[in-house]
XYZ file of N, CA and C in Angstrom:
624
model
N 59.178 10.718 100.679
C 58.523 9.421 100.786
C 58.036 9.024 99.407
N 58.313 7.651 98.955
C 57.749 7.293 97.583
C 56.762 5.976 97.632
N 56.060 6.372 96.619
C 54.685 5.808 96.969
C 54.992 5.179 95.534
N 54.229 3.651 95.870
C 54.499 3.044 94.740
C 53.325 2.340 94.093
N 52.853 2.747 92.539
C 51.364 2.090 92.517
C 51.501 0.698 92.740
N 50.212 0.266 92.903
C 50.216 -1.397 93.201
C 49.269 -2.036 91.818
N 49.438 -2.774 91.092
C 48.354 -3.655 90.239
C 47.272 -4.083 90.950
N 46.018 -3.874 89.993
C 44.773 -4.732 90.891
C 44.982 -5.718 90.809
N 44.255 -5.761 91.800
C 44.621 -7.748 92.257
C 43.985 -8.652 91.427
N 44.822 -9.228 90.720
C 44.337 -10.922 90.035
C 42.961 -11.810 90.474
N 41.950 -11.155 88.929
C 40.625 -12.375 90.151
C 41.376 -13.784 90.444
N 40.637 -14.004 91.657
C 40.888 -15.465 91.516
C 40.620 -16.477 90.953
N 41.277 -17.652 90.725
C 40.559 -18.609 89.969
C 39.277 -19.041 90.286
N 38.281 -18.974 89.485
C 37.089 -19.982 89.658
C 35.940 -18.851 89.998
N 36.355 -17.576 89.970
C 35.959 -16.662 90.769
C 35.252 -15.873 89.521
N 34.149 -15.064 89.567
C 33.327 -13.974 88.632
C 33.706 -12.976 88.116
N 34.159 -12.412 87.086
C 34.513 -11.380 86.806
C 33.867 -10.200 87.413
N 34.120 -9.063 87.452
C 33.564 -8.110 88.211
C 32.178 -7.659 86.886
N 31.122 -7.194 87.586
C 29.725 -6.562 86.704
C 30.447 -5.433 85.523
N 29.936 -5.518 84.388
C 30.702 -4.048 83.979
C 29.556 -3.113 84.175
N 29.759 -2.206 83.956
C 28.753 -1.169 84.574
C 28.560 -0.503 82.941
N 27.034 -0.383 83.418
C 25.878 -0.163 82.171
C 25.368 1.677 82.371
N 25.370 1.735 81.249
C 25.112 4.008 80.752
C 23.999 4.149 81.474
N 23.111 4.724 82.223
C 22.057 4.649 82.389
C 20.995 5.191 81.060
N 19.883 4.499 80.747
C 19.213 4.762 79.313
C 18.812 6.792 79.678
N 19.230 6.967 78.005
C 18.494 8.066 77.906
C 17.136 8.247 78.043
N 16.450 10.147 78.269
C 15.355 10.476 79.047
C 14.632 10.273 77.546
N 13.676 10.269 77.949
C 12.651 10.706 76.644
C 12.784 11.533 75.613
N 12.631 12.785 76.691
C 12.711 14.013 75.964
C 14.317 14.423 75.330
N 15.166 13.568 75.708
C 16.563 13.467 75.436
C 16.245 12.844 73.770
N 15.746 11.869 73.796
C 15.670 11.152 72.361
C 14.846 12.182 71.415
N 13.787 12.537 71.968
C 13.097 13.417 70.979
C 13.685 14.816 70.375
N 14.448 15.097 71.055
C 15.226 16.219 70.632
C 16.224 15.929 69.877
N 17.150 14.951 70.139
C 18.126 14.137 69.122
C 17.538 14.043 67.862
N 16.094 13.128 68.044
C 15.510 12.720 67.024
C 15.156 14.204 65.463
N 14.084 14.961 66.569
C 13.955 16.153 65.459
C 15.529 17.122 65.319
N 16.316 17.202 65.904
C 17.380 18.117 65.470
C 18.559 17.166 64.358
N 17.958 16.332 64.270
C 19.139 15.198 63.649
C 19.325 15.556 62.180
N 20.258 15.840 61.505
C 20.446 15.446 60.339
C 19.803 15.169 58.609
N 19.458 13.494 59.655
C 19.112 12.442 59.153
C 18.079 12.853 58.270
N 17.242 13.378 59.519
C 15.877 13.751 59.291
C 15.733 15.382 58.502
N 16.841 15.842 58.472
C 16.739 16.807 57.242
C 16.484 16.389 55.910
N 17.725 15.803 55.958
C 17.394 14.717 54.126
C 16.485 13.985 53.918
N 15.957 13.237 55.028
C 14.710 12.648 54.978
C 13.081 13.748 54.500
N 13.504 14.543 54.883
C 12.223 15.210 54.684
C 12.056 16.375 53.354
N 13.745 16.704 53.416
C 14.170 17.191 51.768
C 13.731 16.351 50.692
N 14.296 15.464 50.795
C 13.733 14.229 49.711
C 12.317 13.998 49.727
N 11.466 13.869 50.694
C 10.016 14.034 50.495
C 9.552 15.011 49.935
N 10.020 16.103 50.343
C 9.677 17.089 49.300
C 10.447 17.342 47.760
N 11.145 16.766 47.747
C 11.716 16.516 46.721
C 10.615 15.874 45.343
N 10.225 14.858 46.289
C 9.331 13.721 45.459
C 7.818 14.079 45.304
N 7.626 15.368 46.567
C 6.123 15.738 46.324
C 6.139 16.994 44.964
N 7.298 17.617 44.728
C 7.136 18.489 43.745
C 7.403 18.177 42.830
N 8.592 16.835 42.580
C 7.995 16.179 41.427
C 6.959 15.741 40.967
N 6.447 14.903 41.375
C 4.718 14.559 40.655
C 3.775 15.576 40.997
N 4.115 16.820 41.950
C 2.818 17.532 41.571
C 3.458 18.597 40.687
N 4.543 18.766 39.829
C 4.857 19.298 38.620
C 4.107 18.364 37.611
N 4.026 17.119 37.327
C 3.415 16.337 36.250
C 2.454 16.259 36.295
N 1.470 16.369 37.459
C 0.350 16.597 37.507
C -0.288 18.067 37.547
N 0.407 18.912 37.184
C -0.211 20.251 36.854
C -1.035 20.171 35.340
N -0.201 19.285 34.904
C -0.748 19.509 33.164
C -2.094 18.492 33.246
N -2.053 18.027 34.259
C -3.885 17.437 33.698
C -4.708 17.941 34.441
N -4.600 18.088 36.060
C -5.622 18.741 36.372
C -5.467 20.309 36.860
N -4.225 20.958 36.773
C -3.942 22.223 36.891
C -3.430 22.714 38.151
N -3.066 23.945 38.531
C -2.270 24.142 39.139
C -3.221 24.382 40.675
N -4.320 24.721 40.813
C -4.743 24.901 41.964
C -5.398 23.550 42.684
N -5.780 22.868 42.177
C -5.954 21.219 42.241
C -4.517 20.776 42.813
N -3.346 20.747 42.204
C -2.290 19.922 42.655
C -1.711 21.228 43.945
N -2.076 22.225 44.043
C -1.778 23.339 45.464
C -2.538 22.561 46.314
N -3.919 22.169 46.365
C -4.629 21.354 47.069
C -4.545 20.037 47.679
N -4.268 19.437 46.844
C -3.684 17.779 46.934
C -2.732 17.760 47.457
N -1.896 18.261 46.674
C 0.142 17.886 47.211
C 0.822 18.788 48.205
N 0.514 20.014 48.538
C 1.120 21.137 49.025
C 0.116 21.958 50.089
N -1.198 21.708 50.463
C -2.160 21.727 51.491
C -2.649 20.991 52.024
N -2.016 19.712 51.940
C -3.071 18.510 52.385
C -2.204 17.762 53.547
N -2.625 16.901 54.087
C -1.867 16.223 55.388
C -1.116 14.824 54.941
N -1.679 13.833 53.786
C -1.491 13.031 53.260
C -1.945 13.146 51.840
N -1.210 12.502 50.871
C -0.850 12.238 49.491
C -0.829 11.218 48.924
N -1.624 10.675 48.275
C -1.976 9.133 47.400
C -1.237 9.379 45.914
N -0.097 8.731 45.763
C 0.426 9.274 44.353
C 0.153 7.986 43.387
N -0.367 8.335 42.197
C -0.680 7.223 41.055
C 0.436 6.458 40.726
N 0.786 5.470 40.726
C 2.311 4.368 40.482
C 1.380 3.262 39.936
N 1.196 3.799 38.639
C 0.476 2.217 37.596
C -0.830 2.403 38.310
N -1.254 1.116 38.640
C -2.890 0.632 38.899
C -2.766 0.845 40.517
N -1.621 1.086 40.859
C -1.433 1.499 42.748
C -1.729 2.869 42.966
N -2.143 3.094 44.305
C -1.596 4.460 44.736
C -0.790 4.988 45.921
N 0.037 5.326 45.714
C 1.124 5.219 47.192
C 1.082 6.267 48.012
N 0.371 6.083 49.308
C 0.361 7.262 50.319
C 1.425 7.584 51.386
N 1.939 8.958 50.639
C 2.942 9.716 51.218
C 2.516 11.195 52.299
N 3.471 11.621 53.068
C 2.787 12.408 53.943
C 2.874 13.595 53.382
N 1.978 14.260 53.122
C 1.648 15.711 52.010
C 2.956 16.864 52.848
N 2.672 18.295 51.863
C 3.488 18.960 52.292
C 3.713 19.413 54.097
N 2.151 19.471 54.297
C 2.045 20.578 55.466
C 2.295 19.442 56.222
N 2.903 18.361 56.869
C 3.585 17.552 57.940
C 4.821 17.647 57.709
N 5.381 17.584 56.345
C 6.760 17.521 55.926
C 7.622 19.076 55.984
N 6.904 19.883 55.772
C 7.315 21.354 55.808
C 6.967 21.877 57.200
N 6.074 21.044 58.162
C 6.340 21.471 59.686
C 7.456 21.049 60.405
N 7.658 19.197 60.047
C 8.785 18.857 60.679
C 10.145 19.419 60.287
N 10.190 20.126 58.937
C 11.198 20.503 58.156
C 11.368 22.159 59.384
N 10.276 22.593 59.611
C 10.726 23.896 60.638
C 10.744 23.888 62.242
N 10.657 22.238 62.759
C 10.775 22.383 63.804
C 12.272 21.742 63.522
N 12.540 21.141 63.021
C 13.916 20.813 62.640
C 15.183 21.461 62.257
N 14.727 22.641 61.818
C 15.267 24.177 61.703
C 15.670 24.670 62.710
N 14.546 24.669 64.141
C 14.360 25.919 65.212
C 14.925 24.704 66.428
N 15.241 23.565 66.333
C 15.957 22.827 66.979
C 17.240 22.481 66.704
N 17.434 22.184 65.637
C 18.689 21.208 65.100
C 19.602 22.660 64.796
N 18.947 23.886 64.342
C 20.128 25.119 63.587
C 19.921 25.974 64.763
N 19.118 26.023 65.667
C 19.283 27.611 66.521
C 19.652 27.265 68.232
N 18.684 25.638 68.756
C 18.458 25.186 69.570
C 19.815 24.478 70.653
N 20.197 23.866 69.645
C 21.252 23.349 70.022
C 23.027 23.829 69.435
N 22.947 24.386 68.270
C 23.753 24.911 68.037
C 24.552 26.117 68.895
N 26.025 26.298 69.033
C 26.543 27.018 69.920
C 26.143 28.616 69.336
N 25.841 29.397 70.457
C 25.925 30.730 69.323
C 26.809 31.400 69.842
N 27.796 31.356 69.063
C 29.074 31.582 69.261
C 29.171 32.935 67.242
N 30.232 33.765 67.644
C 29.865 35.024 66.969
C 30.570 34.435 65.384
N 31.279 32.652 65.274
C 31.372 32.365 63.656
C 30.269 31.967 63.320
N 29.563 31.340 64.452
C 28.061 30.656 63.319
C 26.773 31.695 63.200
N 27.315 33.211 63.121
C 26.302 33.932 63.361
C 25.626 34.229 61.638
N 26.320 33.591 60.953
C 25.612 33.222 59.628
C 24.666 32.163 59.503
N 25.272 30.867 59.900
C 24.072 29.546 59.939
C 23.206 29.578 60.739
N 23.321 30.890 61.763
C 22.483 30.967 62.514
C 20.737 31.609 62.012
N 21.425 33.069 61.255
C 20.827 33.841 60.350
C 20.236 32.877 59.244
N 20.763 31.995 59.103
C 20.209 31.469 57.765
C 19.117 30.290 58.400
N 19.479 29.677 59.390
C 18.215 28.626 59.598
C 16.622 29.511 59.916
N 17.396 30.501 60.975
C 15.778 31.363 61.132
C 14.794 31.753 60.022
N 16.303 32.517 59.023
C 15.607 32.834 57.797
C 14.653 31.848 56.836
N 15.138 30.743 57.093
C 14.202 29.652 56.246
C 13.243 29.340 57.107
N 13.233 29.359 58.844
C 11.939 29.027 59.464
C 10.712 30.146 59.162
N 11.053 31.229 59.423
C 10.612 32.554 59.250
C 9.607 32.083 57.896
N 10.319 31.884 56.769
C 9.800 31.461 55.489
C 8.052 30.654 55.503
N 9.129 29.210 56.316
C 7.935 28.071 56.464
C 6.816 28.731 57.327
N 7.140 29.217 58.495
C 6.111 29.998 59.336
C 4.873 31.063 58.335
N 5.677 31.869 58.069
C 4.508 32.687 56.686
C 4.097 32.140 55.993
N 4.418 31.402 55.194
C 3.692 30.081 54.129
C 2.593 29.720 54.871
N 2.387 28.989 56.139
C 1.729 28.642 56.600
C 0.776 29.571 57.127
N 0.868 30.909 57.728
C -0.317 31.910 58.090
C -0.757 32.246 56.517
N -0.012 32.418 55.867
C -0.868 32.710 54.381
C -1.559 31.560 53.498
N -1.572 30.194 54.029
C -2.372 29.058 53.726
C -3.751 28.739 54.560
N -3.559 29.144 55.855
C -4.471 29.156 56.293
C -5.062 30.626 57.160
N -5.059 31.833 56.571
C -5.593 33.104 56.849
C -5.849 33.985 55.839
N -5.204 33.870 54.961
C -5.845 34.797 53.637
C -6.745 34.266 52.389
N -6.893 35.349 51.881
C -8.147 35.141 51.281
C -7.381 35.908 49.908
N -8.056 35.295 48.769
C -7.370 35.851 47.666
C -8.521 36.047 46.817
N -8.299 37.349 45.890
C -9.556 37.813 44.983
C -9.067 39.058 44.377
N -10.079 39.711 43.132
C -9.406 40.337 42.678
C -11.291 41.239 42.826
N -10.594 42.870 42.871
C -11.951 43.664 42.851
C -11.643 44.622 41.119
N -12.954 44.552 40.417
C -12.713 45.721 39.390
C -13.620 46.615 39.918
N -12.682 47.706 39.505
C -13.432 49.588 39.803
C -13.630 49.905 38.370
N -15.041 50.658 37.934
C -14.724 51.436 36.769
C -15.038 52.567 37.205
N -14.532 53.648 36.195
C -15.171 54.758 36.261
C -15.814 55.252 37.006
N -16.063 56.446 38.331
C -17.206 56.547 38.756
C -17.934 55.684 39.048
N -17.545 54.379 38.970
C -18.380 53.238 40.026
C -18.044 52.789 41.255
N -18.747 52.211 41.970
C -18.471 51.683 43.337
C -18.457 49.954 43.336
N -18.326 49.475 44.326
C -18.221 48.164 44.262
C -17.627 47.375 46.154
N -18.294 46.486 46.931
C -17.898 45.994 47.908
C -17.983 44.594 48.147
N -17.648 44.063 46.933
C -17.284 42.512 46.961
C -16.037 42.166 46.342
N -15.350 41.089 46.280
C -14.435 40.741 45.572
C -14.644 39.311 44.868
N -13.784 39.348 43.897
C -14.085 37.901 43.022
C -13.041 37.264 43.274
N -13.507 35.712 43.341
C -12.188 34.722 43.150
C -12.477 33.978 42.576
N -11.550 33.227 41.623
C -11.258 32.785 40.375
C -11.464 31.240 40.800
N -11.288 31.164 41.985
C -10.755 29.392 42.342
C -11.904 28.927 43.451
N -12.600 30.034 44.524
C -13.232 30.017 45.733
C -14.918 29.892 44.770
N -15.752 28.891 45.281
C -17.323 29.390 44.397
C -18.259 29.205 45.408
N -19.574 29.942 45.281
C -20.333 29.500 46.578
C -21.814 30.157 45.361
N -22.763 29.739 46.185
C -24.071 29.838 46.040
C -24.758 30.694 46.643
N -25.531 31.379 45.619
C -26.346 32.500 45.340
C -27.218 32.365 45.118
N -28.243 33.269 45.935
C -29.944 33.003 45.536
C -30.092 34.906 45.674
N -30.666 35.211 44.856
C -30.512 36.205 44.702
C -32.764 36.784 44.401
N -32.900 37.892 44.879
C -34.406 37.989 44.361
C -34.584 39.834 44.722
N -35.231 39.846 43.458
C -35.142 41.119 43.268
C -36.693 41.613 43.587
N -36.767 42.905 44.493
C -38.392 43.543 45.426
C -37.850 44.959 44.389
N -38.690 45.096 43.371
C -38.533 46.667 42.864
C -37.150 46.760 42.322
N -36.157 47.912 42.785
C -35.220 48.685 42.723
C -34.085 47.685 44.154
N -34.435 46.899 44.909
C -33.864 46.320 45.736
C -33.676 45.056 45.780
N -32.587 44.239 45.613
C -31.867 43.253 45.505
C -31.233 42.304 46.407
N -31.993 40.933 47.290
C -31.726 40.822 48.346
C -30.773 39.377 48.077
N -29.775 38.930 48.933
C -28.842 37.794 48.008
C -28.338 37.335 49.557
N -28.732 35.835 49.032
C -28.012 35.325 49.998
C -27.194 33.878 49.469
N -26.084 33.779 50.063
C -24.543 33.039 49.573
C -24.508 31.866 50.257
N -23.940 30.664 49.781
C -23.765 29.638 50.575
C -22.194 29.230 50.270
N -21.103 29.323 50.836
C -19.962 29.270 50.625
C -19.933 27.689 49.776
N -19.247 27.431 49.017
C -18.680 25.871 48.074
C -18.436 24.688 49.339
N -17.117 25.440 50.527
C -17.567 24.531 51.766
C -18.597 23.918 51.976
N -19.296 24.213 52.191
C -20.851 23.540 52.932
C -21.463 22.627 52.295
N -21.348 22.663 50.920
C -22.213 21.583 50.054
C -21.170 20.515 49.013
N -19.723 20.874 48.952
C -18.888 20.141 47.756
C -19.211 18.572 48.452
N -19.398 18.463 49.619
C -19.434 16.677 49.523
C -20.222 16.459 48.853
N -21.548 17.156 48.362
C -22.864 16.366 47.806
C -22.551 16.112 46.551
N -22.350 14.680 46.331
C -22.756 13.758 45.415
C -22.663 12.682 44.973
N -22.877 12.226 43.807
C -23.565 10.519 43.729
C -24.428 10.310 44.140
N -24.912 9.705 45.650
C -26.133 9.785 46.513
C -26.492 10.617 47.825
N -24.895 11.600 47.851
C -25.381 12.150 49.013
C -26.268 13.555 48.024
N -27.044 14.223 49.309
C -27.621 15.098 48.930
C -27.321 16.096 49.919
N -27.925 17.332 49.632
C -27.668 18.359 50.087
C -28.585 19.949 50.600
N -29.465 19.621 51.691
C -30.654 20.639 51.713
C -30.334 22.059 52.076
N -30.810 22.917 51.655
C -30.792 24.103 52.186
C -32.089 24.707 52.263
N -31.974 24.938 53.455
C -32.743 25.479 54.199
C -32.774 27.082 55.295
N -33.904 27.795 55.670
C -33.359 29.167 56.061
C -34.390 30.087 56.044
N -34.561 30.896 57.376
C -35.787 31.668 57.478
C -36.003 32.848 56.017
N -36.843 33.497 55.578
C -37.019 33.913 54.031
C -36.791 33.304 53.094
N -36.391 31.635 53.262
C -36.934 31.276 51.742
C -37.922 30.727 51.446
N -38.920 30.484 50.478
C -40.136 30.417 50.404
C -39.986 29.118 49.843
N -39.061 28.358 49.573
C -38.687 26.626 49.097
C -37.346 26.324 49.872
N -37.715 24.988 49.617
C -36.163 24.506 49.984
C -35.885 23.815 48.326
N -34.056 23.936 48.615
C -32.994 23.654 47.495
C -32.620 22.610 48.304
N -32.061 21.350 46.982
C -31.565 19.970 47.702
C -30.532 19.777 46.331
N -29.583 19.786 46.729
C -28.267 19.793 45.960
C -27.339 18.249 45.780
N -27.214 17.665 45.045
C -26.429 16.605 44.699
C -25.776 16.872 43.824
């Protein structure tokens, strides 16, 4: 038996074309994942960092290197000098997060792991891995240096960059000291001020 196709039938004259039929819109969470695993947004955020280590290389030579670690490379936002302007860009630690969720989505997430990409695979972790430690060692350690001499002892450490306040008062042979970390008081000044106050001290200190 032979079966013979037939043509669809000819609209009629005068008559509506048929609806064409529409994608249904993507989910949310469909776009957001597109969005951070994309590309785009690699170079986009390479190039920001691109542009934050340029000017905080030129700005090492005036105000130094732990100042521009502060500003450009710990901070959330970045005001960069352009003439009598200042142009606010988004500092490292937004750009180097999206740069590792962009890593752990776009290189591990969606990628097939299949046993050729078991190099690009190795290599995106390896750079998240990176950004991840950067970040516990920006915000968990503490840096200082201790000297020992000879037959001496010692249970403090010094840092070169960290400063805080000392009141120190000496009873005899005994030495009693108490510290106020640089935190607590660097806003004070111009007109703000700054009290300290605290059971054993026999005055108060007001800091501007």
């Amino acid at each position: 038996m032979t079966t013979l196709e037939q043509d669809p039938p000819a609209t009629a004259p005068g008559a509506l074309p048929p609806a064409p039929r529409h994608r249904a819109a993507p989910k949310p969470t469909t776009l957001v994942v597109t969005f951070l695993s994309s590309q785009k947004l690699t170079v986009v955020l390479l190039l920001l960092l691109g542009v934050l280590t340029f000017f905080g290389t030129l700005a090492q030579e005036q105000y130094g290197i732990y100042y521009v670690q502060k500003e450009y490379f710990e901070s959330w936002v970045v005001f960069l000098p352009i003439g009598l302007f200042s142009m606010p860009l988004p500092g490292a630690v937004p750009v180097l997060g999206l740069l590792f969720v962009n890593l752990l989505v776009g290189g591990c997430l969606r990628m097939r792991w299949q046993l050729r990409n078991c190099g690009v695979l190795i290599t995106h972790l390896g750079v998240a891995l990176l950004l991840l430690a950067g970040y516990v060692k920006m915000e968990m350690s503490y840096a200082g240096h201790l000297s020992l001499y000879e037959g001496g002892t010692a249970n403090a450490i010094r840092s070169s960059q960290e400063w805080e306040l000392a009141l120190m008062q000496k009873d005899g042979d005994a030495v009693s000291e108490r510290t106020l970390p640089a935190t607590a008081f660097e806003h004070a000044s111009g007109t703000r001020r700054f009290r300290v106050t605290g059971v054993g001290l026999p005055f108060d200190l007001e800091l501007h």
